[in-house]
CSV table of C-alpha atoms and ligand atoms in Angstrom, one decimal:
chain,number,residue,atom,x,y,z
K,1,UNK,CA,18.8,-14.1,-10.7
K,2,UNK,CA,16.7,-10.8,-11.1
K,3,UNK,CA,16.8,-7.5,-8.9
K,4,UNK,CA,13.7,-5.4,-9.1
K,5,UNK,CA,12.3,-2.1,-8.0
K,6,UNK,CA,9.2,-0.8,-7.2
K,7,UNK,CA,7.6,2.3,-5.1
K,8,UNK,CA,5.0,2.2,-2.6
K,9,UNK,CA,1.6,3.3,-2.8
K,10,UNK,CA,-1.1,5.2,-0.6
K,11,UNK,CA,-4.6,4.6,-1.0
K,12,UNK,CA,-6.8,7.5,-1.5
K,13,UNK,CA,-10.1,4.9,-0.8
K,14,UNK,CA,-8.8,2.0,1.5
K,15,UNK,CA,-8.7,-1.7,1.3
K,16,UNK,CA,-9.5,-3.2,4.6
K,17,UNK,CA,-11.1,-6.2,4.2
K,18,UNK,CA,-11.2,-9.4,2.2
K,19,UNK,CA,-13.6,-11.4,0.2
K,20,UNK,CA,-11.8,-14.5,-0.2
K,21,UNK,CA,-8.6,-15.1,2.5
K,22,UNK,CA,-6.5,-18.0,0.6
K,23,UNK,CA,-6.7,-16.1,-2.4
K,24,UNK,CA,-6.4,-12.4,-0.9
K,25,UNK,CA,-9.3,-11.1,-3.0
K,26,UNK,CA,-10.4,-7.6,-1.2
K,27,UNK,CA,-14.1,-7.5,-0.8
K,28,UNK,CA,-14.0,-4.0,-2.1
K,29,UNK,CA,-12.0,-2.2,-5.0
K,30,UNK,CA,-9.6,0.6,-3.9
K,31,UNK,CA,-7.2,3.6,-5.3
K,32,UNK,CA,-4.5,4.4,-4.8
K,33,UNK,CA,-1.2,7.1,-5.4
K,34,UNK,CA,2.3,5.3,-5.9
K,35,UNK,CA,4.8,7.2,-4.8
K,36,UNK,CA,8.4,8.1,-6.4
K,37,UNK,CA,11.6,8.3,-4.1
K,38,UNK,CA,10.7,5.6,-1.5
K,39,UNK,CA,11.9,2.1,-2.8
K,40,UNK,CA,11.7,-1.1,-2.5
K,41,UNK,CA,15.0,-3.3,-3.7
K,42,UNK,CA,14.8,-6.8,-4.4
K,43,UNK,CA,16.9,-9.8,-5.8
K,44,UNK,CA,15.7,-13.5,-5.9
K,45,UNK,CA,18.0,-16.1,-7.0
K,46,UNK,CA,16.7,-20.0,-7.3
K,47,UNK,CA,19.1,-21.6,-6.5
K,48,UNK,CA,19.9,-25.8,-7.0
K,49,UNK,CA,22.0,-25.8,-3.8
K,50,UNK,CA,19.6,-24.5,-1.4
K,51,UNK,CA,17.5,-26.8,0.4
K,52,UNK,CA,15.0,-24.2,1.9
K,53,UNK,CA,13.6,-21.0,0.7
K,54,UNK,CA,15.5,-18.1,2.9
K,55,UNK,CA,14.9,-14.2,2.7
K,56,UNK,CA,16.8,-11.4,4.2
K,57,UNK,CA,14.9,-7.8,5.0
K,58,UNK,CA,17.0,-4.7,5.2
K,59,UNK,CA,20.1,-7.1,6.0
K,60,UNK,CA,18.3,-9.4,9.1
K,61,UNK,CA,17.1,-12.9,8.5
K,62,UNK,CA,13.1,-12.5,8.5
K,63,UNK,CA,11.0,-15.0,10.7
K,64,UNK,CA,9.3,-17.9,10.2
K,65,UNK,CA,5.6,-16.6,10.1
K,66,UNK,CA,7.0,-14.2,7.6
K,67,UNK,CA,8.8,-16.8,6.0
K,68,UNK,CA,5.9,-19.2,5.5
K,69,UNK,CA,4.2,-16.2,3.6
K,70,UNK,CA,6.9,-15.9,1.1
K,71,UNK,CA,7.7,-19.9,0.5
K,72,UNK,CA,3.4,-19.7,0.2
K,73,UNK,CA,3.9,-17.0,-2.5
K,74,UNK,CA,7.2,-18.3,-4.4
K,75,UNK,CA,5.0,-21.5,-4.9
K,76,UNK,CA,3.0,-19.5,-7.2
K,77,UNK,CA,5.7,-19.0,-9.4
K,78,UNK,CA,7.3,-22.3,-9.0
K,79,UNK,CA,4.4,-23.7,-10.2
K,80,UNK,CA,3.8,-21.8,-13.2
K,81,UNK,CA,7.4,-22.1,-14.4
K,82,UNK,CA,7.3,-25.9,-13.5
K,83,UNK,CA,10.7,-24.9,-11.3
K,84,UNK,CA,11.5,-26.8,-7.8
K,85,UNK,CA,14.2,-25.3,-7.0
K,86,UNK,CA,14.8,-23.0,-3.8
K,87,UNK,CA,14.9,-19.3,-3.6
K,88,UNK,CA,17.1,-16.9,-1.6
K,89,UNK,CA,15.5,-13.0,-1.8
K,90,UNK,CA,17.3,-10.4,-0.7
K,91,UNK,CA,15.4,-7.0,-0.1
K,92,UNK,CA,16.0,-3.4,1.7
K,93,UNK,CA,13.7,-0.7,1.9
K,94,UNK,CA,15.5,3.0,2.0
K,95,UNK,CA,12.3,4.2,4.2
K,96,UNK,CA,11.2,2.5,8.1
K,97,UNK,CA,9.8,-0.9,7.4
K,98,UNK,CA,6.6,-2.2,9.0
K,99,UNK,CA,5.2,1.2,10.6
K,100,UNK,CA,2.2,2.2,8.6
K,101,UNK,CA,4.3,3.5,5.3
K,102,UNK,CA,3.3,0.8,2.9
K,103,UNK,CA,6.2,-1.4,3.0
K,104,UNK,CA,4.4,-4.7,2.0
K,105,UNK,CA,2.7,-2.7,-0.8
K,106,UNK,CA,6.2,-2.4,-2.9
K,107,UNK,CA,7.9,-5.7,-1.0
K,108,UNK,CA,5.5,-8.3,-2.9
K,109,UNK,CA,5.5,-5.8,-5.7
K,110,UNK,CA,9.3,-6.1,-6.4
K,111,UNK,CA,9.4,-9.3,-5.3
K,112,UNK,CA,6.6,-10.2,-7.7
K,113,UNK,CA,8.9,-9.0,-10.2
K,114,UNK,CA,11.7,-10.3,-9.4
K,115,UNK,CA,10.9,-13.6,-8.7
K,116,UNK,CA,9.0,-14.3,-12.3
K,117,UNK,CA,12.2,-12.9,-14.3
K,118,UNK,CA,14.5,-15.1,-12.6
K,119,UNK,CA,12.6,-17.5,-13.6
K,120,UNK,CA,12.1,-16.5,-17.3
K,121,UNK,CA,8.3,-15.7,-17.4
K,122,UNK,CA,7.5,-12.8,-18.8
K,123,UNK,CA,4.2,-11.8,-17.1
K,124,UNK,CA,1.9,-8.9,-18.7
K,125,UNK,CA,1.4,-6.2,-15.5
K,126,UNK,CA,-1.8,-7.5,-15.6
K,127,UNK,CA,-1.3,-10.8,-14.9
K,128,UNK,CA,1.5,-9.7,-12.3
K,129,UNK,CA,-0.9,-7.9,-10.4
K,130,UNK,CA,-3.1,-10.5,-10.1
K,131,UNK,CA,-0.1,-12.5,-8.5
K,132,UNK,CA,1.1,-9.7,-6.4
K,133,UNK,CA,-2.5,-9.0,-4.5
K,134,UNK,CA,-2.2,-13.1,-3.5
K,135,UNK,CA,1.2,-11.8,-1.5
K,136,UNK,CA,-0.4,-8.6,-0.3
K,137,UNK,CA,-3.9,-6.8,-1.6
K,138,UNK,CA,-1.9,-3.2,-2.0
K,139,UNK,CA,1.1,-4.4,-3.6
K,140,UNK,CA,-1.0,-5.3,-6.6
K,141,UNK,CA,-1.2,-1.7,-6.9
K,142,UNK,CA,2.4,-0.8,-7.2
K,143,UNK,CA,2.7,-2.9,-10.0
K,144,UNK,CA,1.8,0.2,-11.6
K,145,UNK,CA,2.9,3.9,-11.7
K,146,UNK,CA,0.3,7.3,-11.0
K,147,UNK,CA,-3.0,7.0,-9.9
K,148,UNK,CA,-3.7,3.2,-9.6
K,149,UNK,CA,-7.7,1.2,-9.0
K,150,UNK,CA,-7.8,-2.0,-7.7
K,151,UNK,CA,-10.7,-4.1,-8.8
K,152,UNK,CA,-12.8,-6.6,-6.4
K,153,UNK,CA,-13.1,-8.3,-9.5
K,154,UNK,CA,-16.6,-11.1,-10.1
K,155,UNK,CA,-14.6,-14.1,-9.9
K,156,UNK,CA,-14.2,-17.1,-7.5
K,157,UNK,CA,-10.8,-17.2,-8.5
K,158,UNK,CA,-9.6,-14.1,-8.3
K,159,UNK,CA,-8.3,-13.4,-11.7
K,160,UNK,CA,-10.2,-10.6,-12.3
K,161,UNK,CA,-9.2,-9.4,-9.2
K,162,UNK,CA,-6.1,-7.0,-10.6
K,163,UNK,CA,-5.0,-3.4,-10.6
K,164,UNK,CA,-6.0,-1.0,-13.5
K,165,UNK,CA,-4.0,2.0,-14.5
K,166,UNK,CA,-6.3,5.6,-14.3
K,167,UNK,CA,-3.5,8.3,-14.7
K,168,UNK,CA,0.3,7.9,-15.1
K,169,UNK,CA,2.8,9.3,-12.5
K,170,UNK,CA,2.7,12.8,-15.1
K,171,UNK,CA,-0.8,13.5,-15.3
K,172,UNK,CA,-1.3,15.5,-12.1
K,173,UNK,CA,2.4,16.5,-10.1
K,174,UNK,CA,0.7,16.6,-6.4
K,175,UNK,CA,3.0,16.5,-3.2
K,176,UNK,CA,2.5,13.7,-1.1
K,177,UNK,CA,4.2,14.6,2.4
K,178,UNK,CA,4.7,11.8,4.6
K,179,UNK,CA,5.5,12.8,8.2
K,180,UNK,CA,6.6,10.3,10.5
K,181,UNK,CA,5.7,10.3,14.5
K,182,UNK,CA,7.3,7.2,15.0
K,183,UNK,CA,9.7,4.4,13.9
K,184,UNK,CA,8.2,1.7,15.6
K,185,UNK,CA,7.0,-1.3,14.2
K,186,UNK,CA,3.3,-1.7,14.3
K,187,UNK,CA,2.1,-4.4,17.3
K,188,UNK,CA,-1.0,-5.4,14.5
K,189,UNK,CA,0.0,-6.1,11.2
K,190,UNK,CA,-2.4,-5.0,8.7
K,191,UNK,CA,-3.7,-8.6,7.4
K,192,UNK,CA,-4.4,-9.5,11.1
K,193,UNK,CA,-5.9,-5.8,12.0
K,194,UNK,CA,-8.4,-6.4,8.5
K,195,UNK,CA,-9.5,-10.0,9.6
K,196,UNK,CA,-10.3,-9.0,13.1
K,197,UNK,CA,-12.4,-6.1,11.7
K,198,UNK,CA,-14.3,-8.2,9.3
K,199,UNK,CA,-15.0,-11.2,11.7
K,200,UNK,CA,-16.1,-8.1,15.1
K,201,UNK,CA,-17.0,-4.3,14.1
K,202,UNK,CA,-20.8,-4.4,14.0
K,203,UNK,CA,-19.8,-1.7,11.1
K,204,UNK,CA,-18.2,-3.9,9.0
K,205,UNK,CA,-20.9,-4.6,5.9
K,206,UNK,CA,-21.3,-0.4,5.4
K,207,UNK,CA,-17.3,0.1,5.3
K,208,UNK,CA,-17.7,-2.5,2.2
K,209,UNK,CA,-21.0,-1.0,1.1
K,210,UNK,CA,-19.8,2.7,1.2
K,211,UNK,CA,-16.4,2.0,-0.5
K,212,UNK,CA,-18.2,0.7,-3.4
K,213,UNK,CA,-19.5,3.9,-3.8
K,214,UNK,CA,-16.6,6.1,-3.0
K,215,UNK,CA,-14.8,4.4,-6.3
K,216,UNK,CA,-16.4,5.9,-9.3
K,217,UNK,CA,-16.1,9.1,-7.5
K,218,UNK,CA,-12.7,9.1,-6.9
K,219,UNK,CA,-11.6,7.8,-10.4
K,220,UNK,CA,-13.9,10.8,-12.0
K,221,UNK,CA,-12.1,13.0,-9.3
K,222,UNK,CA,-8.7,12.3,-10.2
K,223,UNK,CA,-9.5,12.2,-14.3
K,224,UNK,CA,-11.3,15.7,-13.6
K,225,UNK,CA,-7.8,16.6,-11.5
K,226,UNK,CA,-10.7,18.1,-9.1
K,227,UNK,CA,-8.0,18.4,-5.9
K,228,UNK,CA,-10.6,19.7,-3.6
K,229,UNK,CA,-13.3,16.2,-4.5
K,230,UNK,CA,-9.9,14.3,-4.3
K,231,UNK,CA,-8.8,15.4,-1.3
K,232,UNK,CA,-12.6,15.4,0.6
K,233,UNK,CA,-13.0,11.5,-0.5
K,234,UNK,CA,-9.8,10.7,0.6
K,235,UNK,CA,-10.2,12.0,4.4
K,236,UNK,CA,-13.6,10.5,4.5
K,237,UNK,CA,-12.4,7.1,3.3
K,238,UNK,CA,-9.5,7.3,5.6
K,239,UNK,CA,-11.8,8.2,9.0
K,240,UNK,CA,-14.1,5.8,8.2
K,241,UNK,CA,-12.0,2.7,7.7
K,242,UNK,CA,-10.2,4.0,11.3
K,243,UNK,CA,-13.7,4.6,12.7
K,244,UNK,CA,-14.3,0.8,11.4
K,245,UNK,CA,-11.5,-0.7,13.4
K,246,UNK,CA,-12.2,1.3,16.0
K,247,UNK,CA,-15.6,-0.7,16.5
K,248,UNK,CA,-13.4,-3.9,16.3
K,249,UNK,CA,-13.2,-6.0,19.1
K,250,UNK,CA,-11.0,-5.4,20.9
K,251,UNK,CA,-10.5,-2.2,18.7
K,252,UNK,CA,-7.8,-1.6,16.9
K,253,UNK,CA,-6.3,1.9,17.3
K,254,UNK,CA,-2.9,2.7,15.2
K,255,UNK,CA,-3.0,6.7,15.9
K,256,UNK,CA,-0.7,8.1,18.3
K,257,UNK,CA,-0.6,11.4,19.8
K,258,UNK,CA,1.6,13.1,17.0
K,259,UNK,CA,-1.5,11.8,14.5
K,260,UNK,CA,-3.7,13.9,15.8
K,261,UNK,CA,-1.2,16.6,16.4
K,262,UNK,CA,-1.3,16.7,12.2
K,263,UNK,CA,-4.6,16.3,11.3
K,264,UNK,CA,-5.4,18.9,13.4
K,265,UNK,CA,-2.7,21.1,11.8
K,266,UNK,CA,-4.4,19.9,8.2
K,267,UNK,CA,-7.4,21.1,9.2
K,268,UNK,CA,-6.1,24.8,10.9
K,269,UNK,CA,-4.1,25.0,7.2
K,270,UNK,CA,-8.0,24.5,5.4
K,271,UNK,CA,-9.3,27.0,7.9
K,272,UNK,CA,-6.5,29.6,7.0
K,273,UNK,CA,-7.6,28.8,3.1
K,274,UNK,CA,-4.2,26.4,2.2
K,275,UNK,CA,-6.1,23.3,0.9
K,276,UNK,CA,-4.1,20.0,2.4
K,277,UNK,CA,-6.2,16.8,3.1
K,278,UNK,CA,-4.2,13.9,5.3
K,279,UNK,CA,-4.7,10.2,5.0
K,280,UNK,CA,-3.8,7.1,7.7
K,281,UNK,CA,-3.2,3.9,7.1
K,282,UNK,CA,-2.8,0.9,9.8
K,283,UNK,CA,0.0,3.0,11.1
K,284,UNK,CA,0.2,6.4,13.1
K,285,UNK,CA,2.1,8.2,9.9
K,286,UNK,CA,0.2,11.1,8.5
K,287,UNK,CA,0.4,11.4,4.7
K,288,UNK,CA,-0.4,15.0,3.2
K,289,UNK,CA,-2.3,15.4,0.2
K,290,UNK,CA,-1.2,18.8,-1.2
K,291,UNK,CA,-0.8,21.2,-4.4
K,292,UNK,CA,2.9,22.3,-5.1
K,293,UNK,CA,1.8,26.1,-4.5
K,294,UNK,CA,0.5,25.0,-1.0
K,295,UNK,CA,4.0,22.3,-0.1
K,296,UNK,CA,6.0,25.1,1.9
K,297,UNK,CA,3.3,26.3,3.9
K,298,UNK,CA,2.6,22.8,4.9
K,299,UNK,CA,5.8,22.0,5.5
K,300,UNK,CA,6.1,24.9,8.1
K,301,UNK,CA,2.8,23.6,9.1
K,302,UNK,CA,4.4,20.5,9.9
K,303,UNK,CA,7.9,21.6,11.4
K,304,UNK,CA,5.6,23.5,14.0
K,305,UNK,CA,4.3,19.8,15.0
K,306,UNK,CA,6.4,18.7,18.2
K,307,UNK,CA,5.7,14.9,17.4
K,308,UNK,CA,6.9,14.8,13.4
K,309,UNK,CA,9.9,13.1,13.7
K,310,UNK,CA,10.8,13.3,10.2
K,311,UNK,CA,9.2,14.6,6.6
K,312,UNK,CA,9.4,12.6,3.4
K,313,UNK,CA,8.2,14.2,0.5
K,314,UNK,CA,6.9,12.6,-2.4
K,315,UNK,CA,5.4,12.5,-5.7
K,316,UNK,CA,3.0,10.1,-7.9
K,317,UNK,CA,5.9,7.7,-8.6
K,318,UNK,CA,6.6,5.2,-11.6
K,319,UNK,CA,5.5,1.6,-11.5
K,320,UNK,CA,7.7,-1.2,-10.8
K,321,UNK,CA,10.2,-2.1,-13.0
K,322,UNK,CA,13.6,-4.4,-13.2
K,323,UNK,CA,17.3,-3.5,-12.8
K,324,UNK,CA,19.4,-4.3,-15.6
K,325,UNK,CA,22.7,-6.4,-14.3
Y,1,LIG,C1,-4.5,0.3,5.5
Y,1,LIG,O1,-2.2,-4.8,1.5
Y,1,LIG,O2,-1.0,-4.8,3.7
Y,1,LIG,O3,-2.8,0.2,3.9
Y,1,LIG,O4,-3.5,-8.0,1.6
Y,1,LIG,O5,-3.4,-8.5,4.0
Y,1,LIG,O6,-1.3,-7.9,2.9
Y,1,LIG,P1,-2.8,-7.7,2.9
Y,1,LIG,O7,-3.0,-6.2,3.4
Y,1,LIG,P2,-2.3,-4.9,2.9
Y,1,LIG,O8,-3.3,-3.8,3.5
Y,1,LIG,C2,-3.2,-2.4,3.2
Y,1,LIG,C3,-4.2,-1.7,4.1
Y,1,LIG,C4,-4.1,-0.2,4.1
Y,1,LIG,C5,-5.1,0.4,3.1
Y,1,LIG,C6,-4.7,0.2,1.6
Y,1,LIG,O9,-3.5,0.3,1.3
Y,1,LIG,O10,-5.6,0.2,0.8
């Protein structure tokens, strides 16, 4: 039995879109923040008396589509160890699950974790990434702490296909403000949201094209600490993979009324001269991108948003790591 933790993480230049679906290899690379305070607990205990694999979220039994997802992914592991045995996991999230705040991002992390000490491997984070992406493309991210790049990687098989460390959670203490506008569970998960975009939006190929090029950009952004070139690359990544599944079809909206509420209120913040950028993922939660000598202006900024039902804020956050027993 193993318990692991691990943190979310935002991506400054979205994944939306894969290469290779049995395998989960993204078509392009992306970047990403994790973040500190928001966590993901998880135990997994193989276990000879169980005769099916079972997994409880945040105290509920999970479904069987779910289910089938995590028995596919605990096969992995099962087969590497040479184990047959089934599994119970256990896992809570202290933050909403399911509505646009990364949950699946630090759920296959930890449970990626969790799952290969219990059964005695001891996987380099490398090679745990690569695992981790086959559960969910951003959780191979959150194997690791800071400023995070996932490669597309060359390779039919995926194994280049892993997450690189660019900066430790230390190297640059930005505020990452997370305001909620609702607690609902998204109606379009975002594997399902990704796959209808790749198969209808006409726009598809120049999402794929143009993210390739956003990368090197963004990584010499974030080593240069440039906030402003950060920040600019981030909103443009984030409006183009929404204007993307907009052209879906049918298209995919995940904004609500309060996301709009906040962008706007980003943008009247730039106008007044605070610099704050905002990023979306398949979720109507608005995550701020700001400096610590801008964070109480915003958060007024925010307060004075009638929709934001609640403010989390964050930092760049450690990467995942086990809880000793
Ligand atoms: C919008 O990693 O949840 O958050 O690989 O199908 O599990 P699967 O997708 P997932 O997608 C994340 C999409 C995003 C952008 C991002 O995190 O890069």
């Amino acid at each position: 039995m193993a318990t692991a933790i691990a943190h979310p993480n935002f991506a400054l230049i979205k994944y939306w879109g894969k290469s290779n679906h049995l395998l989960n290899i993204p078509a392009a690379g992306s970047i990403s923040v994790t973040v500190d305070k928001l966590t993901t607990e998880t135990t997994v205990d193989f276990s000879a008396g169980l005769e099916r694999d079972v997994a409880w979220l945040n105290g509920k039994q999970v479904n069987d589509k779910e289910m089938f997802r995590l028995q596919t992914f605990l096969n992995i592991f099962r087969k590497i160890a040479g184990e047959n045995r089934r599994a119970e996991i256990i896992s809570s999230n202290n933050f909403p699950t399911a509505a646009g705040i990364a949950s699946s991002s630090s759920g296959f992390a930890a449970l990626s974790l969790a799952a290969s000490s219990s059964l005695g491997l001891r996987l380099a984070p490398d090679e745990l990434s690569e695992i981790a992406r086959r559960g969910s493309g951003s959780a191979a991210r959150s194997i690791f702490g800071g400023f995070v790049e996932l490669v597309a990687g060359d390779r039919a098989d995926g194994r280049d296909s892993i997450a690189k460390p660019i900066a430790d959670e230390n190297f640059w203490p930005l505020s990452i403000l997370i305001a909620i506008t609702s607690f609902e569970s998204k109606k379009i998960g975002s594997t399902d949201g990704m796959n209808l975009t790749s198969e209808t939006s006409p726009y598809y190929s120049a999402w794929v094209e143009s993210t390739r090029q956003d990368l090197p950009q963004m990584r010499a952004a974030i080593e240069a600490r440039n906030f402003t070139k950060v920040g600019e690359l981030m909103e443009f990544s984030c409006l183009k993979m929404h204007g993307t599944m907009l052209s879906a079809r049918p298209g995919l909206i995940y904004w609500n009324a309060g996301t709009l509420e906040i962008i706007e209120a980003v943008k009247d913040l730039r106008n007044q001269g605070h610099e704050a950028y905002f990023t979306i993922d398949a979720g109507p939660q608005v995550k701020i991108l700001c400096q610590e000598k801008t964070k109480s202006v915003v958060l007024d900024a925010l307060d004075g948003c009638p929709h934001v039902a609640e403010i989390i804020s964050t930092r760049p956050g450690p990467a995942a790591y086990l809880k000793e027993s």
